[in-house]
Coordinates of C-alpha atoms in Angstrom, one line a residue:
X191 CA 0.0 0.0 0.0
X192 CA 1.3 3.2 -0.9
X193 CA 1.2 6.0 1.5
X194 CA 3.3 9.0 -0.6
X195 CA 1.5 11.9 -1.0
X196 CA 1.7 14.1 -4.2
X197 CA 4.8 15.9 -4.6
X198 CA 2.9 18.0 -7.0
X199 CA 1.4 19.6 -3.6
X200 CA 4.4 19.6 -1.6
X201 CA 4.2 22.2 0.9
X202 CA 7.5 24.0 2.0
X203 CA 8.3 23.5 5.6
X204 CA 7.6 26.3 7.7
X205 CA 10.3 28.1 9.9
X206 CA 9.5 29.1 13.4
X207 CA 10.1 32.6 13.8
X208 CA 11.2 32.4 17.5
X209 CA 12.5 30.4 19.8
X210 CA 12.9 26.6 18.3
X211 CA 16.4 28.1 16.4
X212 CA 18.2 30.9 17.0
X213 CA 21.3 32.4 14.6
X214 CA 19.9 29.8 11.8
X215 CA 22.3 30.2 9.3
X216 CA 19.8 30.2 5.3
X217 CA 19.9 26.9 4.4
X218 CA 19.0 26.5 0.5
X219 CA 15.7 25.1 -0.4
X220 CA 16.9 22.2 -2.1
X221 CA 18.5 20.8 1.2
X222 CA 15.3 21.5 2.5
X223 CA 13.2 19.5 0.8
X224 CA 14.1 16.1 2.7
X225 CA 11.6 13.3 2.2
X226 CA 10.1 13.1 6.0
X227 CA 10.4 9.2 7.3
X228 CA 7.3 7.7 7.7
X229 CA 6.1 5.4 10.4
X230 CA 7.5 2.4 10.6
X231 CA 4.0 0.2 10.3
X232 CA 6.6 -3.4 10.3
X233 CA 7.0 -3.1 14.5
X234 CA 3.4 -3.5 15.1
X235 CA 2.2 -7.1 15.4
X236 CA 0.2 -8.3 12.4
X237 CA -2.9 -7.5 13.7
X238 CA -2.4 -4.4 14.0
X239 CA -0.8 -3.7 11.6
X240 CA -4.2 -4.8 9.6
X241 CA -6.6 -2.4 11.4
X242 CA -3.6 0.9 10.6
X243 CA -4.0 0.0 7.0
X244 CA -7.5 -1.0 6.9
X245 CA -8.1 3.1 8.8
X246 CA -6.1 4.3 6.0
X247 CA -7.7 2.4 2.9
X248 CA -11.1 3.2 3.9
X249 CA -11.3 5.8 6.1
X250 CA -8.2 8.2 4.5
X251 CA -6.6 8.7 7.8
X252 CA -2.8 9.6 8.0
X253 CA -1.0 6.6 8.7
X254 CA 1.8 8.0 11.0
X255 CA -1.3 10.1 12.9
X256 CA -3.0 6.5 13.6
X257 CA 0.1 4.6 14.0
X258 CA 1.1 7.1 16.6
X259 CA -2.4 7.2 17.9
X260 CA -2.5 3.6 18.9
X261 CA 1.1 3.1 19.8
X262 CA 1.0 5.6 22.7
X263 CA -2.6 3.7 23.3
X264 CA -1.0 0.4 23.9
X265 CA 2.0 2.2 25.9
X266 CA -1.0 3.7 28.4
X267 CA -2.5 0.1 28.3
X268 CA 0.8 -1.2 29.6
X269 CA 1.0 1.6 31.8
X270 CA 2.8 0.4 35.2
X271 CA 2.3 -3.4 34.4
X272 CA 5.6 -3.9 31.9
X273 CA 8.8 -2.3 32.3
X274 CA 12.4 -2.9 30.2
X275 CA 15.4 -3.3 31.5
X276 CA 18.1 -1.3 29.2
X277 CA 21.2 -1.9 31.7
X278 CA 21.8 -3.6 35.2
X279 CA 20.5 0.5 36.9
X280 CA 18.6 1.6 34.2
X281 CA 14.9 0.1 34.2
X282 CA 12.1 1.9 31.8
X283 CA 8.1 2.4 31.8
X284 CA 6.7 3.2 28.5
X285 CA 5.9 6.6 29.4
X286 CA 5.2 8.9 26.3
X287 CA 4.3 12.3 26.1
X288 CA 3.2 12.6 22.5
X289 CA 2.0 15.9 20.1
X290 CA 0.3 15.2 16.8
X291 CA 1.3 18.2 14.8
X292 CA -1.0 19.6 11.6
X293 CA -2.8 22.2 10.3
X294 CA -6.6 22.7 10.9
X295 CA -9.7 19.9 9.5
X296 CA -5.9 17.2 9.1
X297 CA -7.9 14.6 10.9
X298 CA -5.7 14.9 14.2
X299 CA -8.8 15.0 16.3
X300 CA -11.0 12.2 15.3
X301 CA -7.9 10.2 15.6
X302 CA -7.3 11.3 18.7
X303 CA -10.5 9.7 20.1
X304 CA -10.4 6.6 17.7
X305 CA -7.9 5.0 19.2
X306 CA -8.8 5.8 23.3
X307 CA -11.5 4.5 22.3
X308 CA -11.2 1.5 24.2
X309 CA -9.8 3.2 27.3
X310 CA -12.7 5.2 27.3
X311 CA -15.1 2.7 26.8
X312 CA -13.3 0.9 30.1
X313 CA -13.8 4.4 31.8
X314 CA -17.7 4.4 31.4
X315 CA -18.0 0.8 33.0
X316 CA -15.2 2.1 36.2
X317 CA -17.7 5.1 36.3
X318 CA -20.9 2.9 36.2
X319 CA -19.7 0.6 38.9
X320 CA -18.5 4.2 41.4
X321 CA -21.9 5.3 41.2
X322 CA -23.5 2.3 42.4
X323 CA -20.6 1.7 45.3
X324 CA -21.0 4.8 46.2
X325 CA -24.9 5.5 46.4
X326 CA -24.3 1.4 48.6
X327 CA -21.6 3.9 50.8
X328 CA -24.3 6.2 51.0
X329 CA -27.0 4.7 51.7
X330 CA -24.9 2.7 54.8
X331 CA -24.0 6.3 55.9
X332 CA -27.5 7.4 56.1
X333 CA -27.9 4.3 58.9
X334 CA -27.8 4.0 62.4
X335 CA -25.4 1.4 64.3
X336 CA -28.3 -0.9 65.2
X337 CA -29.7 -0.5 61.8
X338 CA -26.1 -1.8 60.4
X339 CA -26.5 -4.8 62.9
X340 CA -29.8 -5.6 62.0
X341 CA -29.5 -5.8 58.2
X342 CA -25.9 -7.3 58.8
X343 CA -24.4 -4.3 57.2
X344 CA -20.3 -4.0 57.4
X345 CA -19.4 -1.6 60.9
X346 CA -17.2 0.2 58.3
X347 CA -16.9 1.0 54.8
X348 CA -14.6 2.8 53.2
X349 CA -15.3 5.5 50.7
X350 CA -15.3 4.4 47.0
X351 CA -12.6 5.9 44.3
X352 CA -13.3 6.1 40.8
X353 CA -10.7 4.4 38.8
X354 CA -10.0 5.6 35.2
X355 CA -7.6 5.4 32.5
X356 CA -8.0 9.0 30.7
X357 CA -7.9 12.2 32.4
X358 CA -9.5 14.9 30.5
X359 CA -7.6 18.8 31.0
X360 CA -7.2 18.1 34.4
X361 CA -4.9 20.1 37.3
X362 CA -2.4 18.8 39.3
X363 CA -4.2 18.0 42.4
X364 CA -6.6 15.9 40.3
X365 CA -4.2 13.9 38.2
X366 CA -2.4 13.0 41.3
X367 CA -6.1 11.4 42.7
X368 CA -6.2 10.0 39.4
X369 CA -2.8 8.0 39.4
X370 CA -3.7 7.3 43.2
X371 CA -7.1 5.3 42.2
X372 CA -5.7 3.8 39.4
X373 CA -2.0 2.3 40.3
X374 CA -1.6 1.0 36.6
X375 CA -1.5 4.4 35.6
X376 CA -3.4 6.7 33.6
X377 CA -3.2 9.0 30.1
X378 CA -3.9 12.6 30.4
X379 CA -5.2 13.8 27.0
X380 CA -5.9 17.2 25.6
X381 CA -7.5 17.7 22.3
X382 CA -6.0 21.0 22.1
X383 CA -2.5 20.6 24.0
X384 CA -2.4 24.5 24.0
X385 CA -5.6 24.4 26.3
X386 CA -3.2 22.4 28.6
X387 CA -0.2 24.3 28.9
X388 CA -2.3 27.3 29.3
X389 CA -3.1 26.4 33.0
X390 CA 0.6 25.5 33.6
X391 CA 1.9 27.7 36.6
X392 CA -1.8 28.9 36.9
X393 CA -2.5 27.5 40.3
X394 CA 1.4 26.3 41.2
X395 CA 4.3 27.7 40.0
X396 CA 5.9 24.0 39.7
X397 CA 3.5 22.4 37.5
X398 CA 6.1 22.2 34.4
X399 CA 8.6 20.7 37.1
X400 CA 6.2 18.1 38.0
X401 CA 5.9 17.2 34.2
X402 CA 9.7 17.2 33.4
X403 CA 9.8 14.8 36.3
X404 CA 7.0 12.5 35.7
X405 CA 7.8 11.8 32.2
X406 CA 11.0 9.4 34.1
X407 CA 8.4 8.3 36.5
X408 CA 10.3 10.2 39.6
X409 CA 8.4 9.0 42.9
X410 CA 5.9 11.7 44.1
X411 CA 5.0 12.6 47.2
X412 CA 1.6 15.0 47.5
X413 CA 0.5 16.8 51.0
X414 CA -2.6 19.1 50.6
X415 CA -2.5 20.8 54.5
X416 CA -5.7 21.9 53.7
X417 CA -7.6 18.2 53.6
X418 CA -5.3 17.0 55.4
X419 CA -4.3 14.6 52.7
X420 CA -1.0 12.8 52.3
X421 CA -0.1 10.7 48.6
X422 CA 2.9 9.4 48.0
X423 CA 3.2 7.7 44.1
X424 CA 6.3 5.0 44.4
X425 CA 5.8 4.4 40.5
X426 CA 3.4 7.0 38.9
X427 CA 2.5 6.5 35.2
X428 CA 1.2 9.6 33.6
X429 CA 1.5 9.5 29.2
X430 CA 0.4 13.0 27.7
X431 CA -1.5 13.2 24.2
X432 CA -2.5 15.4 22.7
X433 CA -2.0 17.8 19.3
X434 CA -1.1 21.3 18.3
X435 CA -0.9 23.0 15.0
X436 CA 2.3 24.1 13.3
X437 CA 1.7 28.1 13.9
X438 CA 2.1 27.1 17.9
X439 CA 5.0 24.9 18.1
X440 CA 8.0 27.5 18.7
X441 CA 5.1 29.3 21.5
X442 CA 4.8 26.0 23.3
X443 CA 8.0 23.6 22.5
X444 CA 10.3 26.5 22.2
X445 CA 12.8 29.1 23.8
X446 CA 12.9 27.7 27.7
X447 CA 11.2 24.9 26.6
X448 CA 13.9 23.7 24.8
X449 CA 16.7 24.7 27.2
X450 CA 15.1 23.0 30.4
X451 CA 14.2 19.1 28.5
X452 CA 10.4 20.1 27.9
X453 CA 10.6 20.0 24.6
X454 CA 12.7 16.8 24.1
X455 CA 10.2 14.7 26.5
X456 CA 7.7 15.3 23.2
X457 CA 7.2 13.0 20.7
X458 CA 5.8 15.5 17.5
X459 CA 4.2 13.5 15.0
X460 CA 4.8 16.3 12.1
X461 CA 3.9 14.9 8.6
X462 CA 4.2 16.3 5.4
X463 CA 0.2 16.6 4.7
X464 CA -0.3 17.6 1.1
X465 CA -3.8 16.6 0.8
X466 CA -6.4 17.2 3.1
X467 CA -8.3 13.6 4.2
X468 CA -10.8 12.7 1.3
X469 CA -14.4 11.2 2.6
X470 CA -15.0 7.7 0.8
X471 CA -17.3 6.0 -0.4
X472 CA -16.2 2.5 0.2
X473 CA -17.7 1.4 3.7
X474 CA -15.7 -0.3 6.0
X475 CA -15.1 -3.9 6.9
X476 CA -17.0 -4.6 10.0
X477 CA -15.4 -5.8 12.8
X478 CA -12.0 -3.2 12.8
X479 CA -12.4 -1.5 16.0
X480 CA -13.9 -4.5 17.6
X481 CA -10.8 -6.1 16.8
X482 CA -8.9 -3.0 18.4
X483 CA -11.0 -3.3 21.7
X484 CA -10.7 -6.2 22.0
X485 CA -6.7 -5.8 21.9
X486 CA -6.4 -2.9 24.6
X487 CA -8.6 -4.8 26.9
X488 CA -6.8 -7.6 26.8
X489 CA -3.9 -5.3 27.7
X490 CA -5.2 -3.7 30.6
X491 CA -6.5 -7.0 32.1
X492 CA -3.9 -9.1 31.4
X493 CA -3.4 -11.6 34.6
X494 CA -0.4 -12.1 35.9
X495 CA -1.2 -14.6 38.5
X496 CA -1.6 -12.7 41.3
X497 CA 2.0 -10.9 41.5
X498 CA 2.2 -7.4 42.4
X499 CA 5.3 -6.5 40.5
X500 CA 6.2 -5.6 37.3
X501 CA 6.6 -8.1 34.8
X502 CA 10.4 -7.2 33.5
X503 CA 11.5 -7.6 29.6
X504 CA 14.9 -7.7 28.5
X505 CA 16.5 -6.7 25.3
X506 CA 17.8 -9.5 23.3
X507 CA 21.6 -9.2 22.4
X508 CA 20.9 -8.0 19.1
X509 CA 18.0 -5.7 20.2
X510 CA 20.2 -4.2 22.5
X511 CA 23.4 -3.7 19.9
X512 CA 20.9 -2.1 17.3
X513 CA 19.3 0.1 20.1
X514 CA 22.9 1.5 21.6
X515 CA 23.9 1.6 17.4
X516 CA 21.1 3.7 17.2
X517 CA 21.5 6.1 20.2
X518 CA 25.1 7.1 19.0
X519 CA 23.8 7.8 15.3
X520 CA 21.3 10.3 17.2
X521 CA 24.3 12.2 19.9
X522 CA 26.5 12.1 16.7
X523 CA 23.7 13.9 14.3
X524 CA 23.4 16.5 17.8

């Protein structure tokens, strides 16, 4: 299948006018114009591998928006539940703060949703099954002592939490809750990643801090005075997804952004879109996203017999050559 759009509408790439360069020395045009690397679709497994291209043939998605899409989806299924060990002190969660960058009506957004789709789907049960725990909690605080006794109700009950897997635009305070209820970690997506950075700083000045340290999965220790509330996160899995258009990237990835790691935790998914996505007429096979459901669920529930920790994987000696091989082609081209 051939993804290469038209060269005959080959946009030239766009050059931030602050902050992502400074003293750029004019490079010509015709050094410019580098093909940008696509996805590479042969690391997913075969199945889904079949539902990327399926979303491209008949739905006219971009493939490296989808394929992007649903490999930060699987890293939030993993969440705290798989790590890899790179060296004997250096042990990694597949945390992922990702950007999908284009222009307006690219089809970033429906994407966006697409592939959460599962997570969000598991989200609507958690909340189903809080609301009735908690109108049970409820209802057994509205009782009496002897009334416990006599319908042989529990002396205590603890409050309910509402687990979930996506956080929507949320503060501090509340993605801390979030990772809290939900040890296996959670995704914090924002349509509109500019909507998110906007309320950096706006409640506490060390909300970028917090980021840059979450995105290694640095322990966390939380102390509201005012509820008296104490957390403390050993392991706290927080991915970030989200998209941005091209105009914003030197405003939010740029100038201190760049100096103080911010900008390298990103992953920006920047193709070159010539054509805007095309509506077809060809419907669908049935059964796609099924198929993609059923995958993340099996994911997130996957049973490890009981064991609390981790399960470790390990590089094979070739995957680990090819990986190192890899990391000195990218400090070599810095």
């Amino acid at each position: 299948m051939n993804y290469n759009n038209s060269a005959r509408y080959r946009r030239t790439p766009q050059r931030p006018e602050c902050g992502l360069h400074e003293d750029e020395p004019v490079i010509p045009q015709s050094k410019l114009q580098k093909e940008v690397p696509s996805f590479p679709l042969s690391v997913f497994p075969t199945a889904i591998r079949n539902i990327v291209e399926t979303l491209v043939e008949f739905e006219h998605f971009n493939v490296n928006f989808i394929a992007a899409s649903m490999f930060t989806t699987f890293a939030a299924a993993m969440g705290n539940r798989w790590t890899v060990r790179f060296s004997a002190t250096w042990v990694e969660r597949p945390i992922m703060y990702v950007a999908l960058v284009g222009y307006p009506s690219c089809g970033k957004t429906p994407l966006l949703r697409l592939a959460l789709s599962p997570l969000l789907n598991l989200d609507h049960e958690y909340d189903r099954e809080y609301c009735a725990k908690l109108k049970a909690y409820k209802q057994w605080g509205a009782k009496s002592p002897k009334e416990r006794a006599a319908l042989s109700l529990p002396e205590e009950m603890e409050r309910p939490r509402r687990r979930c897997h996506v956080v929507v635009d949320a503060t501090i305070e509340a993605l801390i809750g979030a990772m809290r209820d939900n040890p296996q970690g959670v995704i914090l997506y924002s349509d509109e990643l500019e909507s998110l950075f906007a309320n950096f700083n706006r409640y506490n000045s060390s909300d970028e801090s917090y980021f840059l340290s979450a995105f290694s999965g640095t322990p966390f220790k939380y102390i509201r005075k005012s509820a008296d509330e104490h957390i403390f996160l050993p392991n706290p899995y927080c991915s970030i997804f989200g998209s941005t258009q091209p105009g914003r990237l030197a405003k939010q990835f740029g100038g201190e952004r760049v100096v103080n790691g911010f900008s390298s935790r990103f992953l920006k998914v920047y193709p070159d879109i010539t054509d805007m996505p095309t509506w077809g007429t060809e419907r669908m096979p049935d059964g796609v996203m099924e198929q993609w459901e059923r995958i993340i669920r099996k994911v997130v529930t996957f049973d490890f017999k009981g064991k609390e920790q981790p399960m470790e994987l390990t590089f094979s000696l070739e995957a680990h050559r090819k990986l190192c091989q890899w990391k000195e082609s990218v400090n070599n081209a810095i």
